Amino acid sequence: IFGIKMVNAIRYETTYEFRKKYRETCDILLIDDIQFIAGKERTQEEFFHTFNTLYESRKQIVLTSDRSPKDIQHLEERLRSRFNWGLIADIQVPDTETRVAILRKRAETANILPTDDVAYLIADKVRSNVRDLEGAFNRLSAFAVLSKSEITFDLAQRLLQDVMSSARAAVSFESIQRMVADHYHINVDDLKSA
């Protein structure tokens, strides 16, 4: 949103109001997917000055990205260095137990309590990210509410069949290497060698 608002401020010549809002009245700046400003010179320039102003005023700045600052291409070096000033937390996909805990918390909030086998089924099959996990739960809970039925293991398997089949379709590099090596009757080390 920062980038969109900044572009609109430039387009409609309201940069003074934009700067006042983000530099003077902001106590915390939270930007999701900061990697999208990469390659956008004017946006990076504006963000650089906004970052500096907030940092010097001891305001809180929280940025998220799908990659480390060093891996964001076309990002100005002065921004990259500032991103490295703070705490960098590499958040990985949660393990099965954590996914089950997330589901239980979400279910408690929605006042729909699936059985343990259903929670473990969803957590085992939806491994990509928490959004997909909650999406699978939302699909089940919406069906349960609308049909006034209980979420059973069989119902969960039936309703999430497309999610589960795409989860099974995920293939690792290692499995590809093994299959190619088997096909050509060589070992994986030879396949990876020069």
Coordinates of N, CA, C and O in Angstrom, one line a residue:
I1 N 0.8 -1.2 0.0 CA 0.0 0.0 0.0 C 0.9 1.3 0.0 O 0.5 2.2 -0.6
F2 N 2.0 1.2 0.7 CA 2.9 2.4 0.7 C 3.3 2.8 -0.7 O 3.2 4.0 -1.0
G3 N 3.7 1.8 -1.5 CA 4.1 2.1 -2.9 C 2.9 2.7 -3.7 O 3.1 3.6 -4.5
I4 N 1.8 2.1 -3.6 CA 0.6 2.6 -4.3 C 0.3 4.0 -3.9 O 0.0 4.9 -4.7
K5 N 0.3 4.2 -2.6 CA -0.1 5.6 -2.1 C 1.0 6.6 -2.5 O 0.7 7.7 -2.8
M6 N 2.3 6.1 -2.5 CA 3.3 7.1 -3.0 C 3.2 7.4 -4.4 O 3.3 8.6 -4.8
V7 N 2.9 6.4 -5.2 CA 2.7 6.6 -6.7 C 1.5 7.6 -6.9 O 1.6 8.6 -7.7
N8 N 0.4 7.4 -6.1 CA -0.7 8.3 -6.2 C -0.4 9.7 -5.8 O -0.8 10.7 -6.3
A9 N 0.4 9.8 -4.7 CA 0.9 11.1 -4.2 C 1.7 11.9 -5.3 O 1.5 13.1 -5.5
I10 N 2.5 11.2 -6.0 CA 3.3 11.8 -7.1 C 2.3 12.2 -8.2 O 2.4 13.3 -8.7
R11 N 1.5 11.3 -8.6 CA 0.5 11.5 -9.7 C -0.4 12.7 -9.4 O -0.6 13.6 -10.3
Y12 N -0.9 12.8 -8.2 CA -1.9 13.8 -7.9 C -1.2 15.0 -7.2 O -1.9 15.9 -6.6
E13 N 0.1 15.0 -7.1 CA 0.9 16.1 -6.5 C 0.4 16.4 -5.1 O 0.2 17.5 -4.7
T14 N 0.4 15.3 -4.3 CA 0.0 15.4 -2.9 C 1.1 14.8 -2.0 O 0.9 14.2 -1.0
T15 N 2.4 15.0 -2.5 CA 3.5 14.4 -1.8 C 3.7 15.0 -0.4 O 4.2 14.3 0.5
Y16 N 3.4 16.3 -0.3 CA 3.5 16.9 1.1 C 2.6 16.2 2.1 O 3.1 15.8 3.2
E17 N 1.3 15.9 1.7 CA 0.4 15.2 2.6 C 0.9 13.8 2.9 O 0.8 13.3 4.0
F18 N 1.4 13.1 1.8 CA 1.9 11.8 2.0 C 3.1 11.7 3.0 O 3.1 10.9 3.9
R19 N 4.0 12.6 2.8 CA 5.2 12.7 3.7 C 4.8 13.0 5.1 O 5.3 12.4 6.1
K20 N 3.8 13.9 5.3 CA 3.4 14.3 6.6 C 2.7 13.1 7.3 O 3.0 12.8 8.5
K21 N 1.9 12.3 6.6 CA 1.3 11.2 7.1 C 2.3 10.1 7.6 O 2.2 9.6 8.7
Y22 N 3.2 9.8 6.7 CA 4.1 8.7 7.0 C 5.3 9.0 7.8 O 5.9 8.2 8.4
R23 N 5.7 10.3 7.8 CA 6.9 10.7 8.5 C 6.7 11.4 9.8 O 7.5 11.3 10.7
E24 N 5.5 12.1 9.9 CA 5.3 12.9 11.1 C 4.3 12.3 12.1 O 4.3 12.5 13.3
T25 N 3.3 11.6 11.5 CA 2.2 11.2 12.4 C 2.2 9.6 12.6 O 1.3 9.1 13.3
C26 N 3.1 9.0 12.0 CA 3.2 7.5 12.1 C 4.0 7.1 13.3 O 5.2 7.5 13.4
D27 N 3.5 6.2 14.1 CA 4.2 5.7 15.2 C 4.8 4.3 14.9 O 5.8 3.9 15.4
I28 N 4.2 3.6 14.0 CA 4.7 2.3 13.5 C 4.4 2.2 12.1 O 3.3 2.5 11.6
L29 N 5.4 1.7 11.3 CA 5.2 1.5 9.9 C 5.3 0.0 9.7 O 6.4 -0.6 9.9
L30 N 4.3 -0.6 9.1 CA 4.3 -2.0 8.9 C 4.1 -2.2 7.4 O 3.1 -1.8 6.8
I31 N 5.1 -2.8 6.7 CA 5.0 -3.0 5.2 C 5.2 -4.5 4.9 O 6.2 -5.0 5.3
D32 N 4.2 -5.1 4.3 CA 4.3 -6.4 3.9 C 4.8 -6.5 2.5 O 4.5 -5.6 1.6
D33 N 5.6 -7.5 2.2 CA 6.2 -7.7 0.8 C 7.0 -6.5 0.3 O 6.8 -6.0 -0.8
I34 N 8.0 -6.1 1.2 CA 8.8 -4.9 0.8 C 9.6 -5.2 -0.5 O 10.0 -4.2 -1.1
Q35 N 9.8 -6.5 -0.8 CA 10.6 -6.8 -2.0 C 10.0 -6.1 -3.3 O 10.7 -6.0 -4.3
F36 N 8.7 -5.8 -3.3 CA 8.1 -5.2 -4.5 C 8.5 -3.8 -4.8 O 8.2 -3.3 -5.8
I37 N 9.2 -3.1 -3.9 CA 9.7 -1.8 -4.2 C 11.0 -1.9 -5.0 O 11.5 -0.9 -5.5
A38 N 11.6 -3.1 -5.1 CA 12.9 -3.2 -5.8 C 12.7 -2.8 -7.3 O 11.7 -3.2 -7.9
G39 N 13.6 -2.1 -7.8 CA 13.6 -1.7 -9.2 C 12.7 -0.4 -9.4 O 12.7 0.1 -10.5
K40 N 12.0 0.1 -8.4 CA 11.2 1.3 -8.5 C 11.9 2.4 -7.8 O 11.8 2.6 -6.6
E41 N 12.7 3.2 -8.6 CA 13.6 4.2 -8.1 C 13.0 5.2 -7.3 O 13.4 5.5 -6.2
R42 N 11.9 5.8 -7.8 CA 11.2 6.9 -7.0 C 10.6 6.4 -5.7 O 10.7 7.0 -4.7
T43 N 10.1 5.2 -5.7 CA 9.5 4.6 -4.5 C 10.6 4.3 -3.5 O 10.4 4.6 -2.3
Q44 N 11.7 3.8 -4.0 CA 12.8 3.5 -3.1 C 13.4 4.8 -2.5 O 13.7 4.8 -1.3
E45 N 13.4 5.8 -3.3 CA 13.9 7.1 -2.8 C 13.0 7.6 -1.7 O 13.5 8.0 -0.6
E46 N 11.7 7.6 -1.9 CA 10.8 8.1 -0.9 C 10.8 7.2 0.3 O 10.8 7.7 1.4
F47 N 10.9 5.9 0.1 CA 10.9 5.0 1.3 C 12.2 5.2 2.1 O 12.2 5.2 3.3
F48 N 13.3 5.5 1.4 CA 14.6 5.7 2.1 C 14.5 6.9 3.1 O 14.9 6.8 4.2
H49 N 13.9 8.0 2.6 CA 13.8 9.1 3.5 C 12.8 8.9 4.6 O 13.0 9.4 5.7
T50 N 11.7 8.2 4.2 CA 10.7 7.9 5.3 C 11.3 7.0 6.3 O 11.1 7.2 7.5
F51 N 12.1 6.0 5.9 CA 12.7 5.1 6.8 C 13.7 5.8 7.7 O 13.6 5.7 9.0
N52 N 14.5 6.7 7.2 CA 15.4 7.5 8.0 C 14.7 8.4 9.0 O 15.1 8.4 10.2
T53 N 13.7 9.0 8.6 CA 12.9 9.9 9.5 C 12.3 9.1 10.6 O 12.5 9.5 11.8
L54 N 11.7 8.0 10.3 CA 11.1 7.2 11.4 C 12.2 6.6 12.3 O 12.0 6.6 13.5
Y55 N 13.3 6.1 11.7 CA 14.3 5.5 12.5 C 14.9 6.6 13.5 O 15.1 6.3 14.6
E56 N 15.2 7.7 13.0 CA 15.8 8.8 13.8 C 14.8 9.3 14.9 O 15.2 9.7 15.9
S57 N 13.5 9.1 14.6 CA 12.5 9.5 15.6 C 12.2 8.3 16.5 O 11.3 8.4 17.3
R58 N 13.0 7.2 16.4 CA 12.8 6.0 17.2 C 11.4 5.4 17.1 O 10.9 4.9 18.1
K59 N 10.9 5.4 15.9 CA 9.6 4.8 15.6 C 9.8 3.4 15.2 O 10.9 3.0 14.8
Q60 N 8.8 2.6 15.3 CA 8.9 1.2 15.0 C 8.7 0.9 13.5 O 7.7 1.5 12.9
I61 N 9.6 0.1 12.9 CA 9.5 -0.2 11.5 C 9.5 -1.7 11.4 O 10.4 -2.3 11.8
V62 N 8.5 -2.3 10.8 CA 8.4 -3.7 10.6 C 8.2 -4.0 9.1 O 7.2 -3.5 8.5
L63 N 9.1 -4.8 8.5 CA 9.0 -5.1 7.1 C 9.0 -6.6 6.9 O 9.6 -7.3 7.7
T64 N 8.2 -7.1 6.0 CA 8.2 -8.5 5.7 C 8.6 -8.7 4.2 O 8.4 -7.8 3.4
S65 N 9.1 -9.8 3.9 CA 9.6 -10.1 2.6 C 9.6 -11.6 2.5 O 9.8 -12.3 3.4
D66 N 9.5 -12.1 1.2 CA 9.6 -13.5 1.0 C 11.1 -13.9 0.8 O 11.4 -15.1 0.5
R67 N 12.0 -13.0 1.0 CA 13.4 -13.3 0.9 C 14.3 -12.4 1.8 O 13.8 -11.3 2.2
S68 N 15.5 -12.8 2.0 CA 16.4 -12.0 2.8 C 16.8 -10.7 2.1 O 16.8 -10.7 0.8
P69 N 17.1 -9.6 2.8 CA 17.5 -8.4 2.1 C 18.6 -8.6 1.1 O 18.6 -8.0 0.0
K70 N 19.6 -9.5 1.4 CA 20.7 -9.7 0.4 C 20.2 -10.4 -0.9 O 20.9 -10.3 -1.9
D71 N 19.1 -11.0 -0.8 CA 18.6 -11.7 -2.0 C 17.6 -11.0 -2.8 O 17.0 -11.5 -3.8
I72 N 17.3 -9.7 -2.4 CA 16.3 -8.9 -3.2 C 17.1 -8.2 -4.3 O 17.9 -7.3 -4.0
Q73 N 16.9 -8.6 -5.5 CA 17.6 -7.9 -6.6 C 17.0 -6.6 -6.9 O 15.8 -6.3 -6.7
H74 N 17.8 -5.7 -7.5 CA 17.4 -4.3 -7.9 C 17.0 -3.5 -6.7 O 16.1 -2.6 -6.8
L75 N 17.5 -3.8 -5.5 CA 17.2 -3.0 -4.3 C 18.5 -2.1 -4.1 O 19.6 -2.6 -4.1
E76 N 18.3 -0.8 -3.9 CA 19.4 0.1 -3.6 C 20.2 -0.4 -2.4 O 19.6 -0.8 -1.4
E77 N 21.5 -0.3 -2.5 CA 22.4 -0.8 -1.4 C 22.1 -0.1 -0.1 O 22.2 -0.7 0.9
R78 N 21.8 1.2 -0.2 CA 21.5 2.0 1.0 C 20.3 1.4 1.8 O 20.2 1.4 3.0
L79 N 19.3 1.0 1.0 CA 18.1 0.3 1.6 C 18.5 -1.0 2.2 O 18.1 -1.4 3.3
R80 N 19.2 -1.8 1.4 CA 19.6 -3.1 1.8 C 20.3 -3.1 3.2 O 20.1 -3.8 4.1
S81 N 21.2 -2.1 3.3 CA 22.0 -2.0 4.5 C 21.1 -1.6 5.7 O 21.3 -2.1 6.8
R82 N 20.1 -0.7 5.4 CA 19.2 -0.4 6.5 C 18.3 -1.5 6.9 O 18.0 -1.7 8.1
F83 N 17.9 -2.3 6.0 CA 17.1 -3.5 6.3 C 17.9 -4.5 7.2 O 17.3 -5.2 8.0
N84 N 19.2 -4.5 7.0 CA 20.0 -5.4 7.8 C 20.3 -4.8 9.2 O 20.9 -5.5 10.1
W85 N 19.9 -3.5 9.5 CA 20.1 -3.0 10.8 C 19.3 -3.7 11.9 O 19.7 -3.7 13.0
G86 N 18.2 -4.1 11.5 CA 17.2 -4.6 12.5 C 17.3 -6.1 12.7 O 18.2 -6.8 12.2
L87 N 16.4 -6.7 13.4 CA 16.3 -8.1 13.6 C 15.7 -8.8 12.4 O 14.7 -8.3 11.9
I88 N 16.4 -9.7 11.8 CA 15.9 -10.5 10.7 C 15.5 -11.8 11.2 O 16.3 -12.6 11.7
A89 N 14.3 -12.2 11.0 CA 13.7 -13.4 11.5 C 13.3 -14.3 10.3 O 12.4 -13.8 9.5
D90 N 14.0 -15.4 10.1 CA 13.6 -16.3 9.0 C 12.5 -17.2 9.5 O 12.8 -18.1 10.3
I91 N 11.3 -17.0 9.0 CA 10.2 -17.8 9.5 C 9.9 -18.9 8.5 O 9.5 -18.6 7.3
Q92 N 10.0 -20.1 8.9 CA 9.8 -21.2 8.0 C 8.4 -21.8 8.1 O 7.7 -21.4 9.1
V93 N 8.1 -22.7 7.3 CA 6.8 -23.3 7.3 C 6.7 -24.1 8.6 O 7.7 -24.8 9.0
P94 N 5.6 -24.0 9.4 CA 5.6 -24.6 10.7 C 5.5 -26.2 10.6 O 5.0 -26.7 9.6
D95 N 6.0 -26.9 11.6 CA 5.9 -28.3 11.6 C 4.5 -28.8 11.8 O 3.6 -28.0 12.1
T96 N 4.3 -30.1 11.7 CA 2.9 -30.6 11.8 C 2.3 -30.3 13.2 O 1.1 -29.9 13.2
E97 N 3.0 -30.4 14.3 CA 2.4 -30.1 15.6 C 2.0 -28.6 15.7 O 0.9 -28.3 16.2
T98 N 2.8 -27.8 15.1 CA 2.4 -26.3 15.2 C 1.2 -26.1 14.3 O 0.4 -25.3 14.6
R99 N 1.2 -26.7 13.1 CA 0.0 -26.6 12.2 C -1.3 -27.1 12.9 O -2.3 -26.4 12.8
V100 N -1.2 -28.2 13.7 CA -2.3 -28.7 14.4 C -2.7 -27.6 15.5 O -3.9 -27.4 15.6
A101 N -1.8 -27.1 16.2 CA -2.1 -26.1 17.2 C -2.7 -24.8 16.6 O -3.7 -24.3 17.1
I102 N -2.3 -24.4 15.4 CA -2.9 -23.3 14.7 C -4.3 -23.6 14.3 O -5.2 -22.8 14.5
L103 N -4.5 -24.8 13.9 CA -5.9 -25.3 13.5 C -6.8 -25.3 14.7 O -8.0 -24.8 14.7
R104 N -6.3 -25.8 15.8 CA -7.1 -25.9 17.1 C -7.5 -24.5 17.5 O -8.6 -24.2 18.0
K105 N -6.5 -23.6 17.5 CA -6.8 -22.2 17.9 C -7.8 -21.5 17.0 O -8.8 -20.9 17.5
R106 N -7.7 -21.8 15.7 CA -8.6 -21.2 14.7 C -10.0 -21.8 14.9 O -11.0 -21.1 14.9
A107 N -10.0 -23.1 15.2 CA -11.3 -23.8 15.4 C -12.0 -23.3 16.7 O -13.2 -23.1 16.7
E108 N -11.2 -23.1 17.7 CA -11.7 -22.6 19.0 C -12.4 -21.2 18.8 O -13.4 -20.9 19.3
T109 N -11.7 -20.4 18.0 CA -12.2 -19.0 17.7 C -13.5 -19.1 16.9 O -14.4 -18.3 17.2
A110 N -13.6 -20.0 16.0 CA -14.8 -20.2 15.2 C -15.9 -21.0 15.9 O -16.9 -21.2 15.3
N111 N -15.5 -21.6 17.1 CA -16.4 -22.4 17.8 C -16.9 -23.7 17.1 O -18.0 -24.1 17.1
I112 N -15.9 -24.2 16.3 CA -16.1 -25.4 15.6 C -14.9 -26.3 15.9 O -13.8 -26.0 15.6
L113 N -15.2 -27.4 16.6 CA -14.1 -28.2 17.1 C -14.0 -29.5 16.3 O -14.7 -30.5 16.6
P114 N -13.1 -29.6 15.3 CA -12.9 -30.9 14.6 C -12.2 -31.9 15.5 O -11.5 -31.5 16.4
T115 N -12.3 -33.2 15.2 CA -11.7 -34.2 16.0 C -10.2 -34.1 15.7 O -9.7 -33.5 14.7
D116 N -9.4 -34.8 16.5 CA -7.9 -34.8 16.4 C -7.5 -35.4 15.0 O -6.6 -34.9 14.4
D117 N -8.2 -36.5 14.6 CA -7.8 -37.1 13.3 C -8.1 -36.1 12.1 O -7.3 -36.1 11.2
V118 N -9.1 -35.3 12.2 CA -9.4 -34.3 11.2 C -8.3 -33.2 11.2 O -7.7 -32.8 10.2
A119 N -7.9 -32.7 12.4 CA -6.9 -31.7 12.5 C -5.6 -32.2 12.0 O -4.9 -31.5 11.3
Y120 N -5.2 -33.5 12.3 CA -4.0 -34.0 11.8 C -4.0 -34.3 10.3 O -3.0 -34.1 9.7
L121 N -5.2 -34.6 9.8 CA -5.3 -34.8 8.4 C -5.0 -33.5 7.6 O -4.2 -33.5 6.7
I122 N -5.6 -32.4 8.1 CA -5.4 -31.1 7.4 C -4.0 -30.7 7.6 O -3.3 -30.3 6.6
A123 N -3.5 -30.8 8.8 CA -2.1 -30.4 9.1 C -1.1 -31.2 8.3 O 0.0 -30.7 7.8
D124 N -1.4 -32.5 8.1 CA -0.4 -33.3 7.3 C -0.5 -33.0 5.8 O 0.5 -33.1 5.2
K125 N -1.6 -32.7 5.3 CA -1.8 -32.5 3.9 C -1.6 -31.1 3.4 O -1.2 -30.9 2.3
V126 N -1.8 -30.1 4.3 CA -1.6 -28.7 3.9 C -0.3 -28.2 4.5 O -0.3 -27.8 5.7
R127 N 0.8 -28.3 3.8 CA 2.1 -27.9 4.4 C 2.7 -26.6 3.8 O 3.7 -26.2 4.3
S128 N 2.1 -26.1 2.8 CA 2.7 -25.0 2.1 C 2.8 -23.7 3.0 O 3.9 -23.2 3.1
N129 N 1.7 -23.2 3.6 CA 1.8 -22.1 4.4 C 0.5 -22.0 5.3 O -0.4 -22.7 5.1
V130 N 0.6 -21.1 6.3 CA -0.6 -20.9 7.2 C -1.8 -20.4 6.5 O -2.9 -20.8 6.9
R131 N -1.7 -19.6 5.5 CA -2.9 -19.1 4.8 C -3.6 -20.3 4.1 O -4.9 -20.4 4.2
D132 N -2.9 -21.2 3.5 CA -3.5 -22.4 2.9 C -4.2 -23.3 3.9 O -5.2 -23.8 3.7
L133 N -3.5 -23.4 5.1 CA -4.0 -24.2 6.2 C -5.3 -23.6 6.7 O -6.3 -24.3 6.8
E134 N -5.4 -22.3 6.9 CA -6.6 -21.7 7.3 C -7.7 -21.7 6.2 O -8.9 -21.8 6.5
G135 N -7.2 -21.6 5.0 CA -8.2 -21.7 3.9 C -8.9 -23.1 3.9 O -10.1 -23.2 3.7
A136 N -8.1 -24.2 4.1 CA -8.7 -25.5 4.2 C -9.6 -25.6 5.3 O -10.7 -26.2 5.2
F137 N -9.3 -25.1 6.5 CA -10.1 -25.1 7.6 C -11.4 -24.3 7.3 O -12.5 -24.7 7.7
N138 N -11.3 -23.1 6.7 CA -12.5 -22.3 6.4 C -13.4 -23.0 5.5 O -14.6 -22.9 5.6
R139 N -12.9 -23.8 4.5 CA -13.7 -24.5 3.6 C -14.5 -25.6 4.4 O -15.7 -25.7 4.2
L140 N -13.8 -26.3 5.3 CA -14.5 -27.3 6.1 C -15.6 -26.7 7.0 O -16.7 -27.2 7.1
S141 N -15.2 -25.6 7.7 CA -16.1 -25.0 8.7 C -17.3 -24.4 8.0 O -18.4 -24.5 8.5
A142 N -17.1 -23.8 6.8 CA -18.2 -23.2 6.1 C -19.2 -24.3 5.6 O -20.4 -24.1 5.8
F143 N -18.7 -25.4 5.2 CA -19.5 -26.5 4.8 C -20.3 -27.0 6.0 O -21.5 -27.3 5.9
A144 N -19.6 -27.2 7.1 CA -20.3 -27.7 8.3 C -21.4 -26.8 8.8 O -22.5 -27.3 9.1
V145 N -21.1 -25.5 8.7 CA -22.2 -24.6 9.2 C -23.3 -24.5 8.2 O -24.5 -24.6 8.6
L146 N -23.0 -24.5 6.9 CA -24.1 -24.4 5.9 C -24.9 -25.7 5.8 O -26.2 -25.6 5.6
S147 N -24.3 -26.8 6.0 CA -25.0 -28.1 5.9 C -25.5 -28.6 7.3 O -26.1 -29.7 7.3
K148 N -25.1 -27.9 8.3 CA -25.4 -28.3 9.7 C -25.0 -29.7 10.0 O -25.7 -30.5 10.5
S149 N -23.8 -30.0 9.6 CA -23.2 -31.3 9.8 C -21.9 -31.2 10.6 O -21.3 -30.1 10.6
E150 N -21.5 -32.3 11.1 CA -20.2 -32.4 11.8 C -19.1 -32.6 10.9 O -19.2 -33.3 9.9
I151 N -17.9 -32.1 11.2 CA -16.7 -32.3 10.4 C -16.1 -33.7 10.8 O -15.6 -33.8 11.8
T152 N -16.3 -34.6 9.9 CA -15.8 -36.0 10.1 C -14.5 -36.1 9.2 O -14.2 -35.4 8.3
F153 N -13.8 -37.2 9.5 CA -12.6 -37.5 8.8 C -12.9 -37.7 7.3 O -12.3 -37.2 6.4
D154 N -14.0 -38.5 7.0 CA -14.4 -38.8 5.6 C -14.8 -37.5 4.9 O -14.5 -37.3 3.7
L155 N -15.6 -36.7 5.6 CA -16.0 -35.4 5.0 C -14.8 -34.5 4.7 O -14.7 -33.9 3.6
A156 N -13.8 -34.4 5.6 CA -12.6 -33.6 5.4 C -11.9 -34.2 4.2 O -11.4 -33.4 3.4
Q157 N -11.7 -35.5 4.1 CA -11.0 -36.1 2.9 C -11.7 -35.7 1.6 O -11.1 -35.3 0.7
R158 N -13.0 -35.8 1.6 CA -13.8 -35.5 0.4 C -13.7 -34.0 0.0 O -13.5 -33.7 -1.1
L159 N -13.9 -33.2 1.0 CA -13.9 -31.7 0.7 C -12.6 -31.2 0.4 O -12.5 -30.2 -0.4
L160 N -11.5 -31.8 0.9 CA -10.2 -31.2 0.7 C -9.4 -32.1 -0.3 O -8.2 -32.0 -0.4
Q161 N -10.1 -32.9 -1.1 CA -9.5 -33.8 -2.1 C -8.5 -33.0 -3.0 O -7.4 -33.5 -3.3
D162 N -9.0 -31.9 -3.5 CA -8.1 -31.1 -4.5 C -6.9 -30.6 -3.8 O -5.8 -30.5 -4.3
V163 N -7.0 -30.2 -2.5 CA -5.8 -29.7 -1.7 C -4.9 -30.9 -1.5 O -3.7 -30.7 -1.7
M164 N -5.4 -32.0 -1.2 CA -4.6 -33.2 -0.9 C -3.9 -33.7 -2.2 O -2.8 -34.1 -2.1
S165 N -4.6 -33.7 -3.3 CA -4.0 -34.1 -4.5 C -2.8 -33.2 -5.0 O -1.8 -33.7 -5.5
S166 N -3.0 -31.9 -4.8 CA -1.9 -31.0 -5.1 C -0.8 -31.1 -4.2 O 0.4 -30.9 -4.5
A167 N -1.1 -31.5 -2.9 CA 0.0 -31.7 -1.9 C 0.8 -32.9 -2.3 O 2.0 -33.0 -2.2
R168 N 0.1 -33.9 -2.8 CA 0.8 -35.2 -3.2 C 1.6 -34.9 -4.5 O 2.6 -35.6 -4.7
A169 N 1.2 -33.9 -5.3 CA 1.9 -33.7 -6.6 C 3.2 -33.0 -6.4 O 4.1 -32.9 -7.3
A170 N 3.5 -32.4 -5.2 CA 4.7 -31.7 -5.0 C 5.9 -32.7 -5.0 O 5.8 -33.7 -4.4
V171 N 6.9 -32.3 -5.8 CA 8.0 -33.2 -6.0 C 9.3 -32.5 -5.5 O 9.5 -31.3 -5.9
S172 N 10.2 -33.2 -4.8 CA 11.4 -32.6 -4.4 C 12.5 -32.8 -5.4 O 12.5 -33.6 -6.3
F173 N 13.6 -31.9 -5.3 CA 14.7 -32.1 -6.2 C 15.4 -33.5 -6.0 O 15.8 -34.1 -7.0
E174 N 15.4 -33.9 -4.8 CA 16.0 -35.2 -4.5 C 15.3 -36.3 -5.2 O 15.9 -37.2 -5.8
S175 N 14.0 -36.3 -5.2 CA 13.2 -37.3 -5.8 C 13.4 -37.3 -7.4 O 13.5 -38.3 -8.0
I176 N 13.5 -36.1 -7.9 CA 13.8 -36.0 -9.3 C 15.1 -36.6 -9.7 O 15.3 -37.3 -10.6
Q177 N 16.1 -36.2 -8.9 CA 17.5 -36.7 -9.1 C 17.5 -38.3 -9.0 O 18.1 -38.9 -9.8
R178 N 16.8 -38.8 -8.0 CA 16.8 -40.3 -7.9 C 16.1 -40.9 -9.1 O 16.6 -41.9 -9.6
M179 N 15.0 -40.3 -9.6 CA 14.3 -40.9 -10.7 C 15.1 -40.9 -12.0 O 15.2 -41.8 -12.7
V180 N 15.8 -39.7 -12.2 CA 16.7 -39.6 -13.4 C 17.8 -40.6 -13.3 O 18.2 -41.3 -14.3
A181 N 18.4 -40.7 -12.1 CA 19.6 -41.6 -11.9 C 19.1 -43.0 -12.1 O 19.8 -43.8 -12.8
D182 N 18.0 -43.4 -11.6 CA 17.4 -44.7 -11.8 C 17.2 -45.0 -13.3 O 17.5 -46.1 -13.8
H183 N 16.6 -44.0 -14.0 CA 16.3 -44.2 -15.4 C 17.5 -44.5 -16.2 O 17.5 -45.3 -17.1
Y184 N 18.6 -43.8 -15.9 CA 19.8 -43.9 -16.7 C 20.8 -44.9 -16.1 O 22.0 -45.0 -16.5
H185 N 20.4 -45.6 -15.0 CA 21.2 -46.6 -14.3 C 22.5 -46.1 -13.9 O 23.6 -46.7 -14.1
I186 N 22.5 -44.9 -13.2 CA 23.7 -44.3 -12.6 C 23.3 -43.9 -11.2 O 22.1 -43.9 -10.8
N187 N 24.3 -43.6 -10.4 CA 24.0 -43.2 -9.0 C 23.9 -41.6 -9.0 O 24.4 -41.0 -9.9
V188 N 23.2 -41.1 -8.0 CA 22.9 -39.7 -7.9 C 24.2 -38.9 -7.8 O 24.3 -37.8 -8.4
D189 N 25.2 -39.4 -7.1 CA 26.5 -38.6 -7.1 C 27.1 -38.4 -8.5 O 27.6 -37.3 -8.8
D190 N 27.0 -39.5 -9.3 CA 27.6 -39.4 -10.7 C 26.7 -38.4 -11.5 O 27.3 -37.6 -12.3
L191 N 25.4 -38.4 -11.2 CA 24.5 -37.4 -11.9 C 24.9 -36.0 -11.6 O 24.9 -35.1 -12.5
K192 N 25.2 -35.7 -10.4 CA 25.5 -34.3 -9.9 C 27.0 -33.9 -10.2 O 27.3 -32.8 -10.1
S193 N 27.8 -34.9 -10.6 CA 29.2 -34.5 -10.8 C 29.4 -33.8 -12.2 O 28.5 -33.9 -13.0
A194 N 30.6 -33.3 -12.3 CA 30.9 -32.6 -13.6 C 31.0 -33.6 -14.7 O 30.7 -33.3 -15.8

